[in-house]
Short mmCIF file of N, CA, C and O in Angstrom, two decimals:
data_model
loop_
_atom_site.label_atom_id
_atom_site.label_comp_id
_atom_site.label_asym_id
_atom_site.label_seq_id
_atom_site.Cartn_x
_atom_site.Cartn_y
_atom_site.Cartn_z
N MET A 14 63.35 150.90 82.74
CA MET A 14 63.17 149.74 81.93
C MET A 14 63.06 150.15 80.48
O MET A 14 62.76 151.29 80.17
N ALA A 15 63.21 149.21 79.61
CA ALA A 15 63.21 149.52 78.18
C ALA A 15 61.90 149.09 77.53
O ALA A 15 61.92 148.42 76.51
N PHE A 16 60.80 149.45 78.12
CA PHE A 16 59.51 149.08 77.56
C PHE A 16 58.91 150.30 76.85
O PHE A 16 59.00 151.43 77.33
N LYS A 17 58.30 150.04 75.76
CA LYS A 17 57.58 151.09 75.04
C LYS A 17 56.11 150.72 75.03
O LYS A 17 55.77 149.54 74.94
N PRO A 18 55.25 151.69 75.10
CA PRO A 18 53.82 151.35 75.03
C PRO A 18 53.49 150.82 73.64
O PRO A 18 54.00 151.30 72.64
N GLN A 19 52.72 149.78 73.62
CA GLN A 19 52.37 149.17 72.34
C GLN A 19 51.13 149.84 71.78
O GLN A 19 50.16 150.11 72.48
N SER A 20 51.19 150.09 70.54
CA SER A 20 49.98 150.56 69.85
C SER A 20 49.66 149.55 68.77
O SER A 20 50.37 148.58 68.57
N ASP A 21 48.65 149.79 68.05
CA ASP A 21 48.19 148.80 67.07
C ASP A 21 49.20 148.59 65.94
O ASP A 21 49.36 147.48 65.45
N GLY A 22 49.96 149.58 65.55
CA GLY A 22 50.82 149.44 64.39
C GLY A 22 52.27 149.08 64.74
O GLY A 22 53.06 148.84 63.85
N GLU A 23 52.66 149.03 65.99
CA GLU A 23 54.06 148.80 66.35
C GLU A 23 54.26 147.34 66.79
O GLU A 23 53.38 146.72 67.35
N GLU A 24 55.49 146.82 66.54
CA GLU A 24 55.83 145.46 66.99
C GLU A 24 56.33 145.50 68.43
O GLU A 24 56.75 146.55 68.93
N ALA A 25 56.35 144.34 69.06
CA ALA A 25 56.85 144.25 70.43
C ALA A 25 58.37 144.41 70.44
O ALA A 25 59.06 143.96 69.54
N LEU A 26 58.90 145.05 71.47
CA LEU A 26 60.33 145.25 71.61
C LEU A 26 60.95 143.97 72.14
O LEU A 26 60.53 143.45 73.18
N SER A 27 61.97 143.44 71.45
CA SER A 27 62.56 142.17 71.87
C SER A 27 64.04 142.31 72.22
O SER A 27 64.86 141.51 71.82
N GLU A 28 64.40 143.34 72.93
CA GLU A 28 65.77 143.53 73.38
C GLU A 28 65.95 142.88 74.74
O GLU A 28 65.04 142.86 75.56
N ILE A 29 67.16 142.36 74.98
CA ILE A 29 67.47 141.75 76.28
C ILE A 29 68.23 142.77 77.10
O ILE A 29 69.22 143.34 76.65
N ASN A 30 67.77 142.95 78.30
CA ASN A 30 68.44 143.88 79.21
C ASN A 30 69.57 143.12 79.92
O ASN A 30 69.31 142.23 80.73
N VAL A 31 70.83 143.45 79.64
CA VAL A 31 71.97 142.72 80.20
C VAL A 31 72.49 143.35 81.48
O VAL A 31 73.42 142.83 82.09
N THR A 32 71.91 144.43 81.92
CA THR A 32 72.38 145.09 83.14
C THR A 32 72.30 144.18 84.37
O THR A 32 73.26 144.10 85.13
N PRO A 33 71.20 143.44 84.59
CA PRO A 33 71.18 142.53 85.75
C PRO A 33 72.24 141.42 85.64
O PRO A 33 72.84 141.03 86.64
N LEU A 34 72.48 140.95 84.43
CA LEU A 34 73.50 139.91 84.25
C LEU A 34 74.89 140.44 84.60
O LEU A 34 75.66 139.77 85.29
N VAL A 35 75.19 141.65 84.17
CA VAL A 35 76.48 142.25 84.49
C VAL A 35 76.60 142.48 85.99
O VAL A 35 77.66 142.24 86.58
N ASP A 36 75.53 142.90 86.63
CA ASP A 36 75.55 143.11 88.07
C ASP A 36 75.85 141.81 88.81
O ASP A 36 76.67 141.77 89.74
N VAL A 37 75.20 140.74 88.42
CA VAL A 37 75.41 139.44 89.07
C VAL A 37 76.85 138.97 88.84
O VAL A 37 77.51 138.47 89.77
N MET A 38 77.38 139.14 87.64
CA MET A 38 78.74 138.70 87.35
C MET A 38 79.76 139.50 88.16
O MET A 38 80.74 138.96 88.66
N LEU A 39 79.55 140.79 88.32
CA LEU A 39 80.45 141.60 89.13
C LEU A 39 80.43 141.17 90.60
O LEU A 39 81.46 141.15 91.26
N VAL A 40 79.24 140.86 91.11
CA VAL A 40 79.15 140.39 92.48
C VAL A 40 79.91 139.07 92.64
O VAL A 40 80.64 138.86 93.62
N LEU A 41 79.79 138.17 91.66
CA LEU A 41 80.52 136.90 91.73
C LEU A 41 82.03 137.11 91.67
O LEU A 41 82.79 136.43 92.37
N VAL A 42 82.49 138.04 90.87
CA VAL A 42 83.92 138.34 90.80
C VAL A 42 84.41 138.90 92.13
O VAL A 42 85.48 138.52 92.62
N ILE A 43 83.64 139.76 92.74
CA ILE A 43 84.03 140.31 94.04
C ILE A 43 84.09 139.22 95.09
O ILE A 43 85.02 139.16 95.90
N ILE A 44 83.12 138.32 95.09
CA ILE A 44 83.13 137.20 96.04
C ILE A 44 84.36 136.33 95.82
O ILE A 44 85.02 135.90 96.77
N LEU A 45 84.70 136.07 94.57
CA LEU A 45 85.88 135.27 94.26
C LEU A 45 87.15 135.96 94.75
O LEU A 45 88.02 135.32 95.34
N LEU A 46 87.26 137.26 94.53
CA LEU A 46 88.45 137.99 94.97
C LEU A 46 88.58 138.03 96.49
O LEU A 46 89.68 138.04 97.03
N VAL A 47 87.46 138.03 97.18
CA VAL A 47 87.50 138.06 98.64
C VAL A 47 87.84 136.68 99.21
O VAL A 47 88.60 136.55 100.16
N THR A 48 87.29 135.61 98.62
CA THR A 48 87.48 134.28 99.19
C THR A 48 88.76 133.59 98.73
O THR A 48 89.22 132.66 99.38
N ALA A 49 89.36 134.00 97.63
CA ALA A 49 90.57 133.34 97.12
C ALA A 49 91.73 133.38 98.11
O ALA A 49 92.40 132.36 98.32
N PRO A 50 92.01 134.51 98.76
CA PRO A 50 93.11 134.48 99.74
C PRO A 50 92.83 133.57 100.94
O PRO A 50 93.74 133.03 101.54
N LEU A 51 91.56 133.39 101.27
CA LEU A 51 91.23 132.52 102.39
C LEU A 51 91.51 131.06 102.07
O LEU A 51 91.80 130.27 102.96
N LEU A 52 91.41 130.69 100.81
CA LEU A 52 91.64 129.30 100.42
C LEU A 52 93.11 128.93 100.46
O LEU A 52 93.45 127.75 100.57
N THR A 53 94.01 129.90 100.32
CA THR A 53 95.43 129.59 100.28
C THR A 53 96.05 129.51 101.67
O THR A 53 97.18 129.08 101.80
N GLN A 54 95.35 129.93 102.69
CA GLN A 54 95.90 129.86 104.03
C GLN A 54 95.83 128.42 104.53
O GLN A 54 94.91 127.68 104.21
N SER A 55 96.81 128.04 105.31
CA SER A 55 96.83 126.68 105.83
C SER A 55 96.59 126.71 107.34
O SER A 55 96.78 127.72 108.00
N VAL A 56 96.22 125.56 107.83
CA VAL A 56 95.98 125.39 109.25
C VAL A 56 97.13 124.57 109.82
O VAL A 56 97.48 123.50 109.29
N ASN A 57 97.75 125.07 110.87
CA ASN A 57 98.84 124.32 111.49
C ASN A 57 98.28 123.19 112.34
O ASN A 57 97.47 123.43 113.24
N VAL A 58 98.71 121.98 112.02
CA VAL A 58 98.23 120.80 112.73
C VAL A 58 99.44 119.99 113.17
O VAL A 58 100.37 119.77 112.39
N ASN A 59 99.43 119.54 114.40
CA ASN A 59 100.49 118.65 114.88
C ASN A 59 100.09 117.22 114.55
O ASN A 59 99.17 116.67 115.15
N LEU A 60 100.78 116.64 113.58
CA LEU A 60 100.45 115.29 113.13
C LEU A 60 101.12 114.26 114.03
O LEU A 60 102.21 114.49 114.56
N PRO A 61 100.49 113.11 114.19
CA PRO A 61 101.09 112.07 115.04
C PRO A 61 102.30 111.45 114.35
O PRO A 61 102.42 111.42 113.13
N LYS A 62 103.22 110.96 115.15
CA LYS A 62 104.44 110.32 114.65
C LYS A 62 104.18 108.83 114.49
O LYS A 62 103.50 108.21 115.29
N THR A 63 104.75 108.25 113.42
CA THR A 63 104.64 106.81 113.18
C THR A 63 106.02 106.26 112.86
O THR A 63 106.96 107.01 112.62
N ALA A 64 106.10 104.96 112.81
CA ALA A 64 107.37 104.32 112.46
C ALA A 64 107.62 104.48 110.97
O ALA A 64 106.70 104.64 110.18
N GLU A 65 108.88 104.47 110.58
CA GLU A 65 109.22 104.61 109.16
C GLU A 65 108.75 103.39 108.39
O GLU A 65 108.76 102.27 108.90
N THR A 66 108.35 103.63 107.17
CA THR A 66 107.93 102.52 106.32
C THR A 66 108.98 102.31 105.23
O THR A 66 109.66 103.24 104.81
N VAL A 67 109.07 101.10 104.77
CA VAL A 67 110.02 100.74 103.73
C VAL A 67 109.24 100.39 102.48
O VAL A 67 108.22 99.70 102.54
N ALA A 68 109.70 100.88 101.35
CA ALA A 68 109.03 100.58 100.08
C ALA A 68 109.11 99.09 99.79
O ALA A 68 110.10 98.43 100.09
N ASN A 69 108.04 98.58 99.18
CA ASN A 69 107.99 97.17 98.83
C ASN A 69 108.84 96.94 97.58
O ASN A 69 108.44 97.30 96.48
N VAL A 70 110.01 96.35 97.76
CA VAL A 70 110.95 96.17 96.67
C VAL A 70 110.52 95.03 95.75
O VAL A 70 110.85 95.01 94.57
N THR A 71 109.71 94.12 96.23
CA THR A 71 109.32 92.97 95.41
C THR A 71 108.36 93.37 94.30
O THR A 71 108.25 92.67 93.30
N ASP A 72 107.67 94.50 94.44
CA ASP A 72 106.73 94.92 93.41
C ASP A 72 107.35 95.84 92.37
O ASP A 72 106.65 96.42 91.56
N GLN A 73 108.66 96.00 92.40
CA GLN A 73 109.33 96.84 91.41
C GLN A 73 109.25 96.19 90.04
O GLN A 73 109.37 94.97 89.91
N PRO A 74 109.04 96.98 88.98
CA PRO A 74 108.96 96.39 87.64
C PRO A 74 110.32 95.88 87.17
O PRO A 74 111.37 96.34 87.63
N LEU A 75 110.27 94.94 86.26
CA LEU A 75 111.50 94.42 85.67
C LEU A 75 112.07 95.47 84.73
O LEU A 75 111.35 96.26 84.15
N GLN A 76 113.39 95.47 84.58
CA GLN A 76 114.05 96.41 83.70
C GLN A 76 114.69 95.64 82.56
O GLN A 76 115.67 94.93 82.75
N LEU A 77 114.10 95.79 81.37
CA LEU A 77 114.61 95.12 80.18
C LEU A 77 115.25 96.18 79.29
O LEU A 77 114.62 97.17 78.95
N ALA A 78 116.52 95.96 78.93
CA ALA A 78 117.25 96.93 78.13
C ALA A 78 117.73 96.30 76.83
O ALA A 78 118.12 95.13 76.80
N ILE A 79 117.68 97.10 75.77
CA ILE A 79 118.24 96.71 74.47
C ILE A 79 119.30 97.75 74.17
O ILE A 79 118.99 98.93 73.97
N ASP A 80 120.57 97.34 74.14
CA ASP A 80 121.65 98.30 73.92
C ASP A 80 121.85 98.59 72.43
O ASP A 80 121.12 98.07 71.58
N ALA A 81 122.85 99.39 72.12
CA ALA A 81 123.08 99.83 70.74
C ALA A 81 123.44 98.68 69.81
O ALA A 81 123.18 98.73 68.61
N LYS A 82 124.00 97.62 70.34
CA LYS A 82 124.37 96.45 69.53
C LYS A 82 123.26 95.40 69.54
O LYS A 82 123.50 94.24 69.18
N ALA A 83 122.06 95.77 69.97
CA ALA A 83 120.88 94.91 70.04
C ALA A 83 121.06 93.78 71.05
O ALA A 83 120.42 92.74 70.95
N GLY A 84 121.90 93.99 72.05
CA GLY A 84 122.06 93.02 73.13
C GLY A 84 120.99 93.23 74.18
O GLY A 84 120.57 94.37 74.46
N LEU A 85 120.53 92.15 74.78
CA LEU A 85 119.46 92.19 75.78
C LEU A 85 120.03 92.05 77.18
O LEU A 85 121.00 91.31 77.40
N SER A 86 119.41 92.73 78.12
CA SER A 86 119.74 92.52 79.53
C SER A 86 118.47 92.71 80.36
O SER A 86 117.70 93.64 80.13
N LEU A 87 118.26 91.81 81.30
CA LEU A 87 117.10 91.85 82.19
C LEU A 87 117.60 92.12 83.58
O LEU A 87 118.38 91.33 84.14
N ASN A 88 117.18 93.23 84.17
CA ASN A 88 117.65 93.67 85.48
C ASN A 88 119.17 93.72 85.54
O ASN A 88 119.81 93.22 86.47
N LYS A 89 119.77 94.26 84.49
CA LYS A 89 121.22 94.46 84.33
C LYS A 89 122.00 93.15 84.23
O LYS A 89 123.22 93.15 84.37
N GLN A 90 121.32 92.04 83.98
CA GLN A 90 121.97 90.75 83.73
C GLN A 90 121.82 90.42 82.26
O GLN A 90 120.71 90.43 81.74
N PRO A 91 122.92 90.11 81.55
CA PRO A 91 122.80 89.83 80.12
C PRO A 91 121.95 88.60 79.82
O PRO A 91 121.96 87.62 80.57
N VAL A 92 121.21 88.68 78.72
CA VAL A 92 120.35 87.58 78.25
C VAL A 92 120.84 87.23 76.85
O VAL A 92 121.07 88.10 76.02
N THR A 93 120.98 85.92 76.58
CA THR A 93 121.58 85.50 75.32
C THR A 93 120.66 85.69 74.12
O THR A 93 121.08 86.22 73.10
N ASP A 94 119.40 85.24 74.22
CA ASP A 94 118.51 85.32 73.07
C ASP A 94 117.06 85.45 73.54
O ASP A 94 116.77 85.47 74.73
N LEU A 95 116.14 85.53 72.58
CA LEU A 95 114.73 85.72 72.91
C LEU A 95 114.09 84.54 73.64
O LEU A 95 113.31 84.76 74.58
N PRO A 96 114.37 83.28 73.26
CA PRO A 96 113.78 82.17 74.05
C PRO A 96 114.25 82.16 75.50
O PRO A 96 113.46 81.88 76.42
N ALA A 97 115.52 82.50 75.73
CA ALA A 97 116.01 82.59 77.11
C ALA A 97 115.31 83.72 77.85
O ALA A 97 114.98 83.59 79.04
N LEU A 98 115.06 84.82 77.16
CA LEU A 98 114.33 85.93 77.76
C LEU A 98 112.92 85.52 78.15
O LEU A 98 112.45 85.83 79.24
N GLU A 99 112.26 84.77 77.27
CA GLU A 99 110.89 84.31 77.58
C GLU A 99 110.86 83.43 78.82
O GLU A 99 109.98 83.58 79.67
N THR A 100 111.81 82.52 78.94
CA THR A 100 111.83 81.64 80.12
C THR A 100 112.10 82.42 81.39
O THR A 100 111.48 82.16 82.44
N LEU A 101 113.00 83.41 81.32
CA LEU A 101 113.26 84.23 82.51
C LEU A 101 112.02 85.04 82.90
O LEU A 101 111.69 85.16 84.08
N LEU A 102 111.34 85.59 81.90
CA LEU A 102 110.14 86.37 82.19
C LEU A 102 109.01 85.50 82.74
O LEU A 102 108.27 85.93 83.63
N GLN A 103 108.88 84.29 82.22
CA GLN A 103 107.84 83.38 82.74
C GLN A 103 108.14 83.01 84.19
O GLN A 103 107.22 82.90 85.01
N ALA A 104 109.42 82.84 84.53
CA ALA A 104 109.79 82.55 85.92
C ALA A 104 109.46 83.73 86.82
O ALA A 104 108.96 83.55 87.94
N GLU A 105 109.71 84.95 86.35
CA GLU A 105 109.37 86.14 87.14
C GLU A 105 107.86 86.29 87.27
O GLU A 105 107.36 86.73 88.31
N LEU A 106 107.14 85.92 86.22
CA LEU A 106 105.69 86.03 86.25
C LEU A 106 105.08 85.04 87.23
O LEU A 106 104.05 85.32 87.85
N LYS A 107 105.71 83.88 87.40
CA LYS A 107 105.21 82.91 88.39
C LYS A 107 105.38 83.43 89.81
O LYS A 107 104.57 83.15 90.68
N LYS A 108 106.42 84.24 90.03
CA LYS A 108 106.64 84.83 91.36
C LYS A 108 105.62 85.91 91.66
O LYS A 108 105.15 86.04 92.79
N ASN A 109 105.31 86.72 90.65
CA ASN A 109 104.39 87.85 90.83
C ASN A 109 103.53 87.98 89.59
O ASN A 109 104.03 88.32 88.52
N LYS A 110 102.24 87.71 89.72
CA LYS A 110 101.32 87.73 88.57
C LYS A 110 101.09 89.15 88.04
O LYS A 110 100.71 89.32 86.89
N GLU A 111 101.30 90.17 88.85
CA GLU A 111 101.04 91.56 88.46
C GLU A 111 102.33 92.30 88.11
O GLU A 111 102.36 93.53 88.16
N ILE A 112 103.36 91.59 87.72
CA ILE A 112 104.65 92.23 87.45
C ILE A 112 104.56 93.10 86.20
O ILE A 112 103.85 92.78 85.26
N GLY A 113 105.27 94.20 86.23
CA GLY A 113 105.35 95.10 85.08
C GLY A 113 106.76 95.07 84.52
O GLY A 113 107.68 94.50 85.11
N LEU A 114 106.93 95.69 83.37
CA LEU A 114 108.24 95.70 82.72
C LEU A 114 108.51 97.08 82.16
O LEU A 114 107.66 97.67 81.49
N HIS A 115 109.70 97.62 82.47
CA HIS A 115 110.15 98.87 81.89
C HIS A 115 111.14 98.54 80.78
O HIS A 115 112.11 97.83 81.00
N LEU A 116 110.88 99.07 79.59
CA LEU A 116 111.71 98.76 78.42
C LEU A 116 112.58 99.97 78.09
O LEU A 116 112.08 101.05 77.79
N TYR A 117 113.89 99.76 78.16
CA TYR A 117 114.88 100.77 77.82
C TYR A 117 115.50 100.36 76.49
O TYR A 117 116.08 99.29 76.38
N VAL A 118 115.38 101.22 75.47
CA VAL A 118 115.89 100.89 74.15
C VAL A 118 116.80 102.02 73.67
O VAL A 118 116.42 103.19 73.74
N ASP A 119 117.98 101.64 73.17
CA ASP A 119 118.88 102.63 72.58
C ASP A 119 118.23 103.20 71.33
O ASP A 119 117.53 102.50 70.60
N LYS A 120 118.48 104.48 71.04
CA LYS A 120 117.77 105.13 69.94
C LYS A 120 118.21 104.64 68.57
O LYS A 120 117.49 104.86 67.60
N ILE A 121 119.33 103.94 68.44
CA ILE A 121 119.74 103.47 67.11
C ILE A 121 119.31 102.03 66.83
O ILE A 121 119.55 101.52 65.75
N VAL A 122 118.64 101.40 67.77
CA VAL A 122 118.15 100.03 67.56
C VAL A 122 117.00 100.08 66.55
O VAL A 122 116.11 100.92 66.65
N ILE A 123 117.02 99.14 65.61
CA ILE A 123 115.97 99.13 64.60
C ILE A 123 114.66 98.64 65.20
O ILE A 123 114.63 97.89 66.17
N TYR A 124 113.59 99.08 64.58
CA TYR A 124 112.24 98.78 65.10
C TYR A 124 111.95 97.28 65.09
O TYR A 124 111.25 96.78 65.97
N GLU A 125 112.49 96.56 64.14
CA GLU A 125 112.23 95.12 64.05
C GLU A 125 112.67 94.40 65.32
O GLU A 125 111.96 93.54 65.84
N LYS A 126 113.84 94.79 65.85
CA LYS A 126 114.34 94.16 67.07
C LYS A 126 113.43 94.49 68.26
O LYS A 126 113.13 93.62 69.08
N VAL A 127 112.98 95.74 68.33
CA VAL A 127 112.08 96.14 69.41
C VAL A 127 110.77 95.36 69.33
O VAL A 127 110.25 94.88 70.34
N ALA A 128 110.23 95.20 68.12
CA ALA A 128 108.99 94.45 67.93
C ALA A 128 109.16 92.99 68.34
O ALA A 128 108.26 92.39 68.94
N GLN A 129 110.30 92.40 68.02
CA GLN A 129 110.55 91.01 68.41
C GLN A 129 110.62 90.86 69.93
O GLN A 129 110.08 89.90 70.49
N VAL A 130 111.26 91.81 70.59
CA VAL A 130 111.37 91.76 72.05
C VAL A 130 109.99 91.93 72.69
O VAL A 130 109.62 91.21 73.63
N ILE A 131 109.19 92.87 72.18
CA ILE A 131 107.84 93.07 72.73
C ILE A 131 107.00 91.82 72.53
O ILE A 131 106.23 91.41 73.42
N ALA A 132 107.12 91.17 71.38
CA ALA A 132 106.38 89.93 71.13
C ALA A 132 106.81 88.85 72.11
O ALA A 132 105.98 88.10 72.63
N ALA A 133 108.11 88.75 72.40
CA ALA A 133 108.60 87.76 73.36
C ALA A 133 108.06 88.04 74.75
O ALA A 133 107.69 87.12 75.49
N VAL A 134 108.00 89.31 75.12
CA VAL A 134 107.47 89.69 76.43
C VAL A 134 106.00 89.31 76.53
O VAL A 134 105.54 88.77 77.54
N GLN A 135 105.25 89.58 75.47
CA GLN A 135 103.82 89.23 75.49
C GLN A 135 103.61 87.73 75.46
O GLN A 135 102.68 87.23 76.10
N HIS A 136 104.46 86.98 74.76
CA HIS A 136 104.34 85.51 74.77
C HIS A 136 104.63 84.96 76.16
O HIS A 136 104.09 83.93 76.54
N ALA A 137 105.49 85.65 76.91
CA ALA A 137 105.79 85.21 78.27
C ALA A 137 104.60 85.44 79.20
O ALA A 137 104.51 84.83 80.26
N GLY A 138 103.68 86.33 78.80
CA GLY A 138 102.48 86.55 79.61
C GLY A 138 102.45 87.88 80.32
O GLY A 138 101.53 88.17 81.07
N ILE A 139 103.44 88.73 80.09
CA ILE A 139 103.47 90.03 80.74
C ILE A 139 102.75 91.04 79.84
O ILE A 139 103.08 91.17 78.67
N SER A 140 101.78 91.73 80.42
CA SER A 140 101.01 92.68 79.62
C SER A 140 101.28 94.13 80.01
O SER A 140 100.89 95.04 79.28
N LYS A 141 101.92 94.36 81.13
CA LYS A 141 102.21 95.73 81.57
C LYS A 141 103.62 96.11 81.12
O LYS A 141 104.61 95.76 81.75
N ILE A 142 103.69 96.83 80.00
CA ILE A 142 104.97 97.25 79.44
C ILE A 142 105.00 98.76 79.38
O ILE A 142 104.06 99.39 78.90
N ALA A 143 106.08 99.35 79.87
CA ALA A 143 106.25 100.80 79.80
C ALA A 143 107.56 101.11 79.08
O ALA A 143 108.58 100.47 79.33
N PHE A 144 107.51 102.06 78.18
CA PHE A 144 108.71 102.51 77.46
C PHE A 144 109.33 103.66 78.24
O PHE A 144 108.66 104.64 78.54
N VAL A 145 110.61 103.54 78.53
CA VAL A 145 111.30 104.58 79.30
C VAL A 145 112.07 105.46 78.33
O VAL A 145 112.80 104.97 77.48
N THR A 146 111.87 106.76 78.46
CA THR A 146 112.58 107.73 77.61
C THR A 146 113.26 108.76 78.49
O THR A 146 113.01 108.84 79.69
N VAL A 147 114.09 109.58 77.86
CA VAL A 147 114.78 110.65 78.56
C VAL A 147 114.24 111.96 78.01
O VAL A 147 114.17 112.14 76.79
N GLU A 148 113.87 112.87 78.90
CA GLU A 148 113.37 114.17 78.46
C GLU A 148 114.51 115.02 77.93
O GLU A 148 115.62 114.95 78.42
N GLN A 149 114.19 115.83 76.93
CA GLN A 149 115.23 116.70 76.36
C GLN A 149 115.28 118.01 77.09
O GLN A 149 114.38 118.52 77.60
#
């Protein structure tokens, strides 16, 4: 130990002995190295067979696209103007209250047109809007 006998003129020794801390940390590292391979092993289980399931197509989000010429299309069907878009979206919203919308915008479309379309979507009552991009 690192203790010195105290006399009247000497101060108390205030060093921290880190040897026990290092010992504990080494033991923890060894335990980790031993147990890590055990965690990666899998157990073979025979799972029961079930009937195939079909994805619910009615809950798919709407696809709204703005092309390079600022033309609108909803689910690949052309839309003439913003009021017509609002009425179509309100009709879709009546069918499904939790409907979402994916917005595809050409990169050369000006921001003003995008803002107008988003405002029309929000006026129609749809609040779930996702912007779709392409990764580089």
